[in-house]
mmCIF file of C-alpha atoms in Angstrom:
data_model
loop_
_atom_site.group_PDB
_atom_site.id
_atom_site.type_symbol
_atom_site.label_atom_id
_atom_site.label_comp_id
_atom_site.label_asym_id
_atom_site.label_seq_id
_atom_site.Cartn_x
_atom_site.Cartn_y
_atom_site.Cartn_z
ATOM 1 C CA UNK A 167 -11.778 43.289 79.805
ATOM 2 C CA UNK A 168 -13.726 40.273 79.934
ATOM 3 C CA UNK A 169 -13.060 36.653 78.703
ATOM 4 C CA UNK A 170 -15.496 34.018 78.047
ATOM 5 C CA UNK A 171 -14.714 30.424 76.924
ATOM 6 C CA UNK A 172 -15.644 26.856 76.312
ATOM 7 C CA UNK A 173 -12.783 23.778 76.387
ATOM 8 C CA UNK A 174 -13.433 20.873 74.739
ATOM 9 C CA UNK A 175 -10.801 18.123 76.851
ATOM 10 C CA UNK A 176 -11.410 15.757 74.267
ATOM 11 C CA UNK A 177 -10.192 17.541 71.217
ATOM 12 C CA UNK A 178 -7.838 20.470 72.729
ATOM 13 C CA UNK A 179 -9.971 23.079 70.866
ATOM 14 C CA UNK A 180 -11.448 26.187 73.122
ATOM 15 C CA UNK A 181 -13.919 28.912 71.459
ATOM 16 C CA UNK A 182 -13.401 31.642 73.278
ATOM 17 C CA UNK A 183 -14.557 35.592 73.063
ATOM 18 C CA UNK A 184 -12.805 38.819 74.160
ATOM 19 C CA UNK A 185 -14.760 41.888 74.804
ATOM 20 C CA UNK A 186 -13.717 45.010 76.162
ATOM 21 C CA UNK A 187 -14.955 48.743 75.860
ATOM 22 C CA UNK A 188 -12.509 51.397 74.482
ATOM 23 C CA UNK A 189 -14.535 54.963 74.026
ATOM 24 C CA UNK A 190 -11.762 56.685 71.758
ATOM 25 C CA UNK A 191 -9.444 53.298 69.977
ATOM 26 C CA UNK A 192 -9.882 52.174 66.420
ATOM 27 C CA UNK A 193 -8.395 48.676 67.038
ATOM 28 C CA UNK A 194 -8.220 45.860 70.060
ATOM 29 C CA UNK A 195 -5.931 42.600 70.491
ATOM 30 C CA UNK A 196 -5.901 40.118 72.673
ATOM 31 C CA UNK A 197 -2.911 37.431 72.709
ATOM 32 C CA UNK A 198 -2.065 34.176 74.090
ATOM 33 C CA UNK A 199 1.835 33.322 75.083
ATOM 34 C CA UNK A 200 2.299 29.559 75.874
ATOM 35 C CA UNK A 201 6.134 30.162 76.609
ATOM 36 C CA UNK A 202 5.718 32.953 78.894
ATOM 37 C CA UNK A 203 4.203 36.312 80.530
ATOM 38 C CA UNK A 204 5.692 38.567 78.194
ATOM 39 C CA UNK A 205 5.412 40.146 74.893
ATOM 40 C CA UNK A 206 7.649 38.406 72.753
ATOM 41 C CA UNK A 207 6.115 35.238 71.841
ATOM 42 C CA UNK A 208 2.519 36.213 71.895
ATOM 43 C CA UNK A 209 -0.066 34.977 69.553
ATOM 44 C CA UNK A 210 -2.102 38.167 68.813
ATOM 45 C CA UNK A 211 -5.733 38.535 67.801
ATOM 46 C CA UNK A 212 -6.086 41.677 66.528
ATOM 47 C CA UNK A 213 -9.492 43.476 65.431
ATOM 48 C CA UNK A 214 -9.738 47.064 63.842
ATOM 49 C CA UNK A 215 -11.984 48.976 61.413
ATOM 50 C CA UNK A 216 -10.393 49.985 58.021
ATOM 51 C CA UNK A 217 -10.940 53.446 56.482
ATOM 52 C CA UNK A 218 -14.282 52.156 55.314
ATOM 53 C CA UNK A 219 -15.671 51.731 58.277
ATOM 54 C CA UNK A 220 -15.459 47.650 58.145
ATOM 55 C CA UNK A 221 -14.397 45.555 60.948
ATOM 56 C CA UNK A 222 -11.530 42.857 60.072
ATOM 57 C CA UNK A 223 -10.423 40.247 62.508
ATOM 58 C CA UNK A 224 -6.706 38.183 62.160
ATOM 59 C CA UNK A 225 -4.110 36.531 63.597
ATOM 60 C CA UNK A 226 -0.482 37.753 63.958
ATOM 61 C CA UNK A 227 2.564 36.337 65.786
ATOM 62 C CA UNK A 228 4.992 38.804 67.903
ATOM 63 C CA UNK A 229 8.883 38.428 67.663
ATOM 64 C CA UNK A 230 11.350 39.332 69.690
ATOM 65 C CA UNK A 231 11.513 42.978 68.082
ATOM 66 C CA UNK A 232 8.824 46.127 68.076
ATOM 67 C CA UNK A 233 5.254 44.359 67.491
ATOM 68 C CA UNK A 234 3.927 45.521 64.290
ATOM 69 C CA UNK A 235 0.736 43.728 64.294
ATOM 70 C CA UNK A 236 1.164 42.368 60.599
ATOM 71 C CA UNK A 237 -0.869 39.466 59.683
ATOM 72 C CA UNK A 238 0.720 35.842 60.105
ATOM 73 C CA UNK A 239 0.109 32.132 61.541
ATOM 74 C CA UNK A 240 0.500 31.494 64.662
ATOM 75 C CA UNK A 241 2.265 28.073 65.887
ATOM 76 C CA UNK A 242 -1.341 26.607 66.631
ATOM 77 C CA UNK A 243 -4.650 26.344 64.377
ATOM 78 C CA UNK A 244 -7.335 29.469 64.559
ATOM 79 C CA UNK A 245 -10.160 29.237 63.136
ATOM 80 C CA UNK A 246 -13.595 31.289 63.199
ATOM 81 C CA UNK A 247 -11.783 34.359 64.005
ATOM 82 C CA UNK A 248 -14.202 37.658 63.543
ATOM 83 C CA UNK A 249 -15.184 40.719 65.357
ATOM 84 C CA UNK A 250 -17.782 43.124 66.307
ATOM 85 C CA UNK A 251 -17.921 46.410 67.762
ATOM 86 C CA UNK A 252 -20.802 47.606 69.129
ATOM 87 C CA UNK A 253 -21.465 50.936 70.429
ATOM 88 C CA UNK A 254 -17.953 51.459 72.079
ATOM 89 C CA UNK A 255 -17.336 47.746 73.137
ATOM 90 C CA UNK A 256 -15.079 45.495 70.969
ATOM 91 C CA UNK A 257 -15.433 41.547 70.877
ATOM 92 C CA UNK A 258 -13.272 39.108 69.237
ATOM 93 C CA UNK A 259 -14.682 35.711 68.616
ATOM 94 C CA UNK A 260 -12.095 32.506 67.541
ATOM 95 C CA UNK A 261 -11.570 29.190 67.514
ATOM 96 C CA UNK A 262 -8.268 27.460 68.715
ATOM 97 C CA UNK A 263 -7.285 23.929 68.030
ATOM 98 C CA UNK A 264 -4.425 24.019 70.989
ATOM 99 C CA UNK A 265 -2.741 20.904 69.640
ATOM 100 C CA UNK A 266 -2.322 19.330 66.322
ATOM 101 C CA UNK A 267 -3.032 15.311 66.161
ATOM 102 C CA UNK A 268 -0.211 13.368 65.892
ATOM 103 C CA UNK A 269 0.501 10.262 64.106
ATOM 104 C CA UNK A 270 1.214 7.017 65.247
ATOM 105 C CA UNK A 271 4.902 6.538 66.239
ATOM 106 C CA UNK A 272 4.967 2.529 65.445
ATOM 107 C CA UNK A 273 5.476 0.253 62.724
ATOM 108 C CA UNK A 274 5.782 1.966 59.551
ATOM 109 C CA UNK A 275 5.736 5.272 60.907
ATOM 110 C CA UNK A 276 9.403 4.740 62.548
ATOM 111 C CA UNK A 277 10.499 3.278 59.813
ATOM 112 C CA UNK A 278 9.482 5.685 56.737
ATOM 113 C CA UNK A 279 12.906 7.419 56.859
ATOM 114 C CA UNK A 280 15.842 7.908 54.372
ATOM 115 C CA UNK A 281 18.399 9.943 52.035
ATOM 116 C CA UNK A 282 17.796 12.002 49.503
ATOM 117 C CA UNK A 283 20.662 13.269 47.170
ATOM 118 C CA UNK A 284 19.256 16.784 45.395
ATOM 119 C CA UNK A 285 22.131 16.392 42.632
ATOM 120 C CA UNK A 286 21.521 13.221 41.638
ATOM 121 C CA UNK A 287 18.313 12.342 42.436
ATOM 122 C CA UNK A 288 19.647 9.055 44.697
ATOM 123 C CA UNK A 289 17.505 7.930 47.353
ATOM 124 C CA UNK A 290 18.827 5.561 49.981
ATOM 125 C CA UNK A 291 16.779 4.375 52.587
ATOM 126 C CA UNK A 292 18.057 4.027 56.562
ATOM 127 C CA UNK A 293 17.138 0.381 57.253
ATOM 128 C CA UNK A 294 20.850 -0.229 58.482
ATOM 129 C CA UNK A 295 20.405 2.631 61.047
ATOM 130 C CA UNK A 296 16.772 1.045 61.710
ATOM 131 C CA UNK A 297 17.824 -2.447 62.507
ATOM 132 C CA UNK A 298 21.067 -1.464 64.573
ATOM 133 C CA UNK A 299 17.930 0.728 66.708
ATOM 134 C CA UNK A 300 15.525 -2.856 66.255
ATOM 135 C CA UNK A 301 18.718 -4.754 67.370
ATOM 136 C CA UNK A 302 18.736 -2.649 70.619
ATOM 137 C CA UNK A 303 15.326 -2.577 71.475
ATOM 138 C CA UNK A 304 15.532 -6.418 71.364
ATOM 139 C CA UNK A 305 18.296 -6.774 73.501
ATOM 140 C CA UNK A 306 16.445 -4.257 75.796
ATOM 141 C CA UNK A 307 13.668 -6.264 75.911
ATOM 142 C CA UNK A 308 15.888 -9.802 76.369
ATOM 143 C CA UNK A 309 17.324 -8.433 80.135
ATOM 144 C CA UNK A 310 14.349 -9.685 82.791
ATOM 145 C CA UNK A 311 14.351 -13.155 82.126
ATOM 146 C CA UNK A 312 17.398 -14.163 84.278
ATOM 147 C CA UNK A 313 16.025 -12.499 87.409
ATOM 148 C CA UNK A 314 12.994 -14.653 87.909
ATOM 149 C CA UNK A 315 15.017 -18.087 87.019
ATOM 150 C CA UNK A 316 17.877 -17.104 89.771
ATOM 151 C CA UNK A 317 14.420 -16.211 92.252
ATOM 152 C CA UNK A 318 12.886 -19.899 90.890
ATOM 153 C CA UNK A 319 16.570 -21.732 91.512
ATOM 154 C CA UNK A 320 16.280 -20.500 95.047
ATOM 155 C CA UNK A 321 13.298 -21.458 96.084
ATOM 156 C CA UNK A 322 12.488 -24.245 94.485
ATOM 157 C CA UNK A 323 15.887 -25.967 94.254
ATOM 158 C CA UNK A 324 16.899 -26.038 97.603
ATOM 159 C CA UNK A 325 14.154 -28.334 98.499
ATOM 160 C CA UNK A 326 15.776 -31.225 97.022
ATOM 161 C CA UNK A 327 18.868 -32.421 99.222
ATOM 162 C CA UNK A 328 20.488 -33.175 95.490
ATOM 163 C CA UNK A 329 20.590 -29.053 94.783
ATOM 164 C CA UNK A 330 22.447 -28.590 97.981
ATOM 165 C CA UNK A 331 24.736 -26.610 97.934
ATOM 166 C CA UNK A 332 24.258 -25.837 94.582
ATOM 167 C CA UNK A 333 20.968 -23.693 94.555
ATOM 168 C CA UNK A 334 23.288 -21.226 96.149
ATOM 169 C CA UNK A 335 25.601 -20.606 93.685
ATOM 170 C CA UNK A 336 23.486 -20.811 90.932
ATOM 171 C CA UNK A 337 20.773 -18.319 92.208
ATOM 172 C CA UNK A 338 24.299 -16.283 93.092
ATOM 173 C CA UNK A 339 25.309 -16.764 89.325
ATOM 174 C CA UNK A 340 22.059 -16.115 87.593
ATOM 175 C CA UNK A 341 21.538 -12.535 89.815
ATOM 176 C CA UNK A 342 24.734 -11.274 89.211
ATOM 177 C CA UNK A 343 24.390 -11.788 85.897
ATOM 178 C CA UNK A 344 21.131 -10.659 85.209
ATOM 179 C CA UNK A 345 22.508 -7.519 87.307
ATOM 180 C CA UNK A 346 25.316 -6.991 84.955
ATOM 181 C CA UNK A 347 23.469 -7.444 81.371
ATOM 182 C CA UNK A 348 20.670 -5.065 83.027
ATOM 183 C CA UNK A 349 23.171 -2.650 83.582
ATOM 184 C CA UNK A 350 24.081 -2.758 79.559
ATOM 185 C CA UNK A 351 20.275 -2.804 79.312
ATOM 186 C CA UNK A 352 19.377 0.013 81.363
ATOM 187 C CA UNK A 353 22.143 1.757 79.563
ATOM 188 C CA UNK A 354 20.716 0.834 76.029
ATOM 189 C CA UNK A 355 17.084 2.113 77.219
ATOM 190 C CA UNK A 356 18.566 5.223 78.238
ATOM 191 C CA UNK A 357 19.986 5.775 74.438
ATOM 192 C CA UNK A 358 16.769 4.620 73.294
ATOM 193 C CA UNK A 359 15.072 7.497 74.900
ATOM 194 C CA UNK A 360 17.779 9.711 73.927
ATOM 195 C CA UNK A 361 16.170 9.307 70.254
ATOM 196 C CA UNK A 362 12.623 10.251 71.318
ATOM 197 C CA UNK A 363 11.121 13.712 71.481
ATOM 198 C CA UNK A 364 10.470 15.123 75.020
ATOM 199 C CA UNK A 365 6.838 15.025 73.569
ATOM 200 C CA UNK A 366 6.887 11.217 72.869
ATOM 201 C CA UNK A 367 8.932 10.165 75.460
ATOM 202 C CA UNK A 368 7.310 7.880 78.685
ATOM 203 C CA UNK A 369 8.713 9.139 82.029
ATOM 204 C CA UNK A 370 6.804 5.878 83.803
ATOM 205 C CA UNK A 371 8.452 3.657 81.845
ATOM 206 C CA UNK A 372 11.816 5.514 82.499
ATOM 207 C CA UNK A 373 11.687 6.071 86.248
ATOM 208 C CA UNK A 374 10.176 3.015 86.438
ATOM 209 C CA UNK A 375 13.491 1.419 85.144
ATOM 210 C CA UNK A 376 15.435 3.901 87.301
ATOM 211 C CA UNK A 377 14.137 2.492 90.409
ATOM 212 C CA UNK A 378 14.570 -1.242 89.283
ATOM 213 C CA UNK A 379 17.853 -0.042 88.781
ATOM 214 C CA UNK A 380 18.466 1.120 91.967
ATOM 215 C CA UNK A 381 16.173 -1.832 93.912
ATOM 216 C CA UNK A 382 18.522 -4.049 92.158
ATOM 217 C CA UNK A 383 21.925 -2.442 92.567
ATOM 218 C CA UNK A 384 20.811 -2.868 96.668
ATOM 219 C CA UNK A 385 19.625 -6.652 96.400
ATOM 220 C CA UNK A 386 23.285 -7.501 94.485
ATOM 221 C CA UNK A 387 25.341 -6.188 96.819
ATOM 222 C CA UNK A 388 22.930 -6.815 100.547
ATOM 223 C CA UNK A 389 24.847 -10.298 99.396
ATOM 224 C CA UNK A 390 28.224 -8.859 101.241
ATOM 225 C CA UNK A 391 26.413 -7.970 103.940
ATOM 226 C CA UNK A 392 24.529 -11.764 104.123
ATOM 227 C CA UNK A 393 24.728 -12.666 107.975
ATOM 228 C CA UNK A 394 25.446 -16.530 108.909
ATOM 229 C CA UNK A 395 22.404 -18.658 109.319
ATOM 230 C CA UNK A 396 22.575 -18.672 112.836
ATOM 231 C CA UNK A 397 22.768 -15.196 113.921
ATOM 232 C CA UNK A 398 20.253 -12.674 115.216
ATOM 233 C CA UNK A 399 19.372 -11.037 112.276
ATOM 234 C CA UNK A 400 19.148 -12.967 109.727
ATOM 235 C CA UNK A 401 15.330 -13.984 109.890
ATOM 236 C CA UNK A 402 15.522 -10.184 109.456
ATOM 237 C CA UNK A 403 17.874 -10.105 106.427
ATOM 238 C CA UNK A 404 15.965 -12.896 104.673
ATOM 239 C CA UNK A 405 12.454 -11.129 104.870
ATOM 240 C CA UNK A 406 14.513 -7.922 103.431
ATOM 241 C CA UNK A 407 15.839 -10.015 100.664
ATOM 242 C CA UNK A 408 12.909 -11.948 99.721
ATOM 243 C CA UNK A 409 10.613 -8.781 99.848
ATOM 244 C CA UNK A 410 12.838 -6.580 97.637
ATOM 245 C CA UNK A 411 13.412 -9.447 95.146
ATOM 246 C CA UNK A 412 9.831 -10.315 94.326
ATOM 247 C CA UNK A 413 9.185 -6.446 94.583
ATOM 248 C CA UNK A 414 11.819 -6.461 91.823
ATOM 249 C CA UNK A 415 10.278 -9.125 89.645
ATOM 250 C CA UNK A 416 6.993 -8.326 89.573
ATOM 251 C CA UNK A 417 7.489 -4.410 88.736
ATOM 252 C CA UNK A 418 10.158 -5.763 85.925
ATOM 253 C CA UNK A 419 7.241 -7.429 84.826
ATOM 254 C CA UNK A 420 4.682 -4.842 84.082
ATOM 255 C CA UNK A 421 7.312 -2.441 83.137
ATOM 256 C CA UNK A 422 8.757 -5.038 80.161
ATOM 257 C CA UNK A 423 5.235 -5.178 79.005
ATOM 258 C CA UNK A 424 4.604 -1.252 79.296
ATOM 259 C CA UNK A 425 8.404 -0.856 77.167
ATOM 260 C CA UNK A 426 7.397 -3.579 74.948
ATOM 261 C CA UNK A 427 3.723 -1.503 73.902
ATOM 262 C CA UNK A 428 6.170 1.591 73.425
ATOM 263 C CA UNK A 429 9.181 0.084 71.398
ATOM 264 C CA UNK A 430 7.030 -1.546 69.061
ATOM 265 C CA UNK A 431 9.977 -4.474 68.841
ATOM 266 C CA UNK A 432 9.483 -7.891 66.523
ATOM 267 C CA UNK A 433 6.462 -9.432 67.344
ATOM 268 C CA UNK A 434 8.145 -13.069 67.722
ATOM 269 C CA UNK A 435 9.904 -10.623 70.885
ATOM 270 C CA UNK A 436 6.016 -10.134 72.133
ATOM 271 C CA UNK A 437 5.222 -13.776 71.575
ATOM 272 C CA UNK A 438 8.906 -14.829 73.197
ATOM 273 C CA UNK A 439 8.232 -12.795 76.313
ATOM 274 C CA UNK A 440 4.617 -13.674 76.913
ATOM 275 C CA UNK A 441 5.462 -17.385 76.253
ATOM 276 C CA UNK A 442 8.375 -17.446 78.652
ATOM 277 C CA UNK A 443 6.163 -15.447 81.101
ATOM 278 C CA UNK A 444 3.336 -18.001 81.410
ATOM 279 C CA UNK A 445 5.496 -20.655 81.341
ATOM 280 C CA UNK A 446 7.646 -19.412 84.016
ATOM 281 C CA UNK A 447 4.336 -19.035 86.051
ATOM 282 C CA UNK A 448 3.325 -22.332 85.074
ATOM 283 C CA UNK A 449 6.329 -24.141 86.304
ATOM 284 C CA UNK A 450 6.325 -21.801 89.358
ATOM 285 C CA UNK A 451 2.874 -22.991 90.171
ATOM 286 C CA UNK A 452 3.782 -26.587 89.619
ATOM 287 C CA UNK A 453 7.055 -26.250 91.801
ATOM 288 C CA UNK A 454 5.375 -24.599 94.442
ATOM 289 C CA UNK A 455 2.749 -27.738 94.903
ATOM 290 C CA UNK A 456 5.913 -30.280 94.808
ATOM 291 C CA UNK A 457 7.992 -28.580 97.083
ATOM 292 C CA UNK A 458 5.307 -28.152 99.750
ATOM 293 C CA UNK A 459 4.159 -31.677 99.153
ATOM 294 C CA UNK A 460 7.926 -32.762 100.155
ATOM 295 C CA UNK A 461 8.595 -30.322 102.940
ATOM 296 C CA UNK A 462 4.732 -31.628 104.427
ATOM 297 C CA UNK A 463 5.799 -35.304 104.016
ATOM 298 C CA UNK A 464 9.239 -34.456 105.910
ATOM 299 C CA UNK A 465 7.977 -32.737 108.307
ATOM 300 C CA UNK A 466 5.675 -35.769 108.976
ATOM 301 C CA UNK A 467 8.690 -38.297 108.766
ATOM 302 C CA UNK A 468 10.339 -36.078 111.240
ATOM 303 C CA UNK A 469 7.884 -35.973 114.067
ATOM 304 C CA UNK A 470 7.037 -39.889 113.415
ATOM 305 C CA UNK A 471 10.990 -40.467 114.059
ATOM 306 C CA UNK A 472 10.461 -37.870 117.229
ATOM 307 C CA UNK A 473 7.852 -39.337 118.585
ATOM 308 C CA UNK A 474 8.770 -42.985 118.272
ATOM 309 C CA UNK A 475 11.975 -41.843 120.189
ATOM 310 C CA UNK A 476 9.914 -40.789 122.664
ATOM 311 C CA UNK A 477 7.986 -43.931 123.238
ATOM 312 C CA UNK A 478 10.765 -45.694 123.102
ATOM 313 C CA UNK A 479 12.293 -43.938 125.971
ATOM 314 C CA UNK A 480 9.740 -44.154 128.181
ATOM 315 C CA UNK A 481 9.045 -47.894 127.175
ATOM 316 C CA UNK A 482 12.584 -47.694 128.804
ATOM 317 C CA UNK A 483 12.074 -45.813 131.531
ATOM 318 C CA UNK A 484 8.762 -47.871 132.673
ATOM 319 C CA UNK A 485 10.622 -51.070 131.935
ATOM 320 C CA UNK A 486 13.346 -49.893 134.397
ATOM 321 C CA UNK A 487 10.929 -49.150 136.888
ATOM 322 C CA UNK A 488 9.192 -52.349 136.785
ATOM 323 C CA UNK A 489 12.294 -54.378 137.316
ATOM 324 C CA UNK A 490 14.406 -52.205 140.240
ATOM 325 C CA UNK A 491 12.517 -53.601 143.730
ATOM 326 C CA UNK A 492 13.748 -51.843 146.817
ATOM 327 C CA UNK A 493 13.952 -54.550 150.020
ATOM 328 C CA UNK A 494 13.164 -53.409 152.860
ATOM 329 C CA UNK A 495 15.548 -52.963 155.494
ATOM 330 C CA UNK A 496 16.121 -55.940 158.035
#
């Protein structure tokens, strides 16, 4: 038997022929099982020549019982399907579309769904069961906001002696509680997925999500294992920390915007979240020239104060010298 073929990527559609020489048969098939290598489940193509000598080409789909052959659809398109048989050697020629297009799953094509009553003719639409699914893709989308602030209290806040202590328990505050509503969030994406087809669904998204999950569950509780200030490893701790927490943010980031192209929420949610993204990078980028500008100028203040110390010591010391005269002995 021979095969020959020619995929088009672009539109899932091969054109394929089947040839293969049999001396004494009346009829060939050739069949195409995406769910296994077995019979049952096979999408036949079947060629034969009637009792007047004509050669007929079809399709027909094999069950879990003794093939028969009979002529039927097949779960994808065919098209173009004929035959020839010359001299001894059979060839069946056919087009298959492999997949059908699909529709968009946005907008109105989510939300074209509701009842139908056969008896009397009452037609209700879902919208409650739509909004309570709207309401949670909001909320899903709502849950990376706090992360970045408690990162922005941190860094920025500390600088000032007025936010000491307190930059510490707010950033504390606002991570543990962006770690708790992201739990009810990751918990609200998973039965968001639970509603979408295995077809339709978007593992990056997902295990994207998982692994925030996980980075984050590690950066909220590293907090009980926080070493004091002074000791040995904390220079080590606080690389660890800062590392995993901008690792976090800036994945949360791209992975809001990925959910937010596939959950097709509001679109005041789309302008929300972009607004408080730039804005948050805005004030970021304003912070960031403030605080160095302070920690520069105190740094300069400091080795001024050092160095004036200094001199003033030795102006000391040389003063001393000058006035202690040793006599010499009599």
């Amino acid at each position: 038997s021979f095969l020959h073929w020619t995929y088009d990527p672009s539109t899932n559609v091969v054109d394929l022929a089947f040839r293969r020489s049999t001396p004494s048969s009346q009829w060939v098939t050739w069949a195409l099982n995406p769910s296994g290598q077995r019979m049952a489940g096979s999408k036949c193509h079947v060629a034969f020549r009637n009792s007047t000598g004509a050669i007929r080409a079809y399709t027909s789909p094999i069950g879990s019982g003794t093939p028969t052959l009979q002529e039927g659809s097949l779960s994808f398109r065919v098209t173009n399907i004929t035959a020839t048989l010359v001299g001894n050697e059979w060839t069946i020629f056919a087009r298959l579309h492999l997949y059908s297009d699909l529709h968009p799953i946005t907008g109105d094509n989510a939300r074209s769904v509701g009842t139908i009553d056969f008896r009397t003719g009452q037609i209700a639409s879902n919208a409650g069961d739509f909004d309570s699914r709207q309401r949670k893709r909001n909320f899903h989308q709502f849950l990376s906001i706090l992360m970045p602030m408690g990162a922005m209290m941190a860094r920025y806040l500390k600088v000032f002696r007025f936010g000491n202590p307190a930059w510490f328990y707010l950033h504390v505050a606002c991570q543990v509680s962006a770690y708790i509503i992201g739990v009810a969030g990751w918990a609200t994406g998973i039965d968001l997925s639970s509603g979408i087809s295995s077809l339709n669904r978007d593992y990056i998204h997902r295990n994207i999500g998982i692994a925030l999950f996980f980075l984050a569950t590690v950066q909220v509780f590293a907090l009980l294992l926080r070493p004091k200030p002074d000791h040995k490893y904390r220079l080590y701790w606080n690389i660890y920390h800062w590392a995993v927490g901008y690792a976090i943010i800036v994945t949360s980031v791209f992975n809001v915007l990925k959910g937010l192209s596939l959950l097709d929420p509001e679109i005041q949610w789309w302008h929300a979240y972009i607004v408080t993204a730039i804005s948050s990078g805005i004030i970021s980028a304003a912070l960031e020239a403030i605080t160095w500008t302070i920690v520069v100028k105190r740094k300069k203040a400091s080795e001024e104060k050092q160095n004036q110390r200094t001199n003033g010591v030795n102006e000391a010391n040389g003063h001393a010298a000058r006035t202690v005269r040793l006599e010499p002995e009599v």
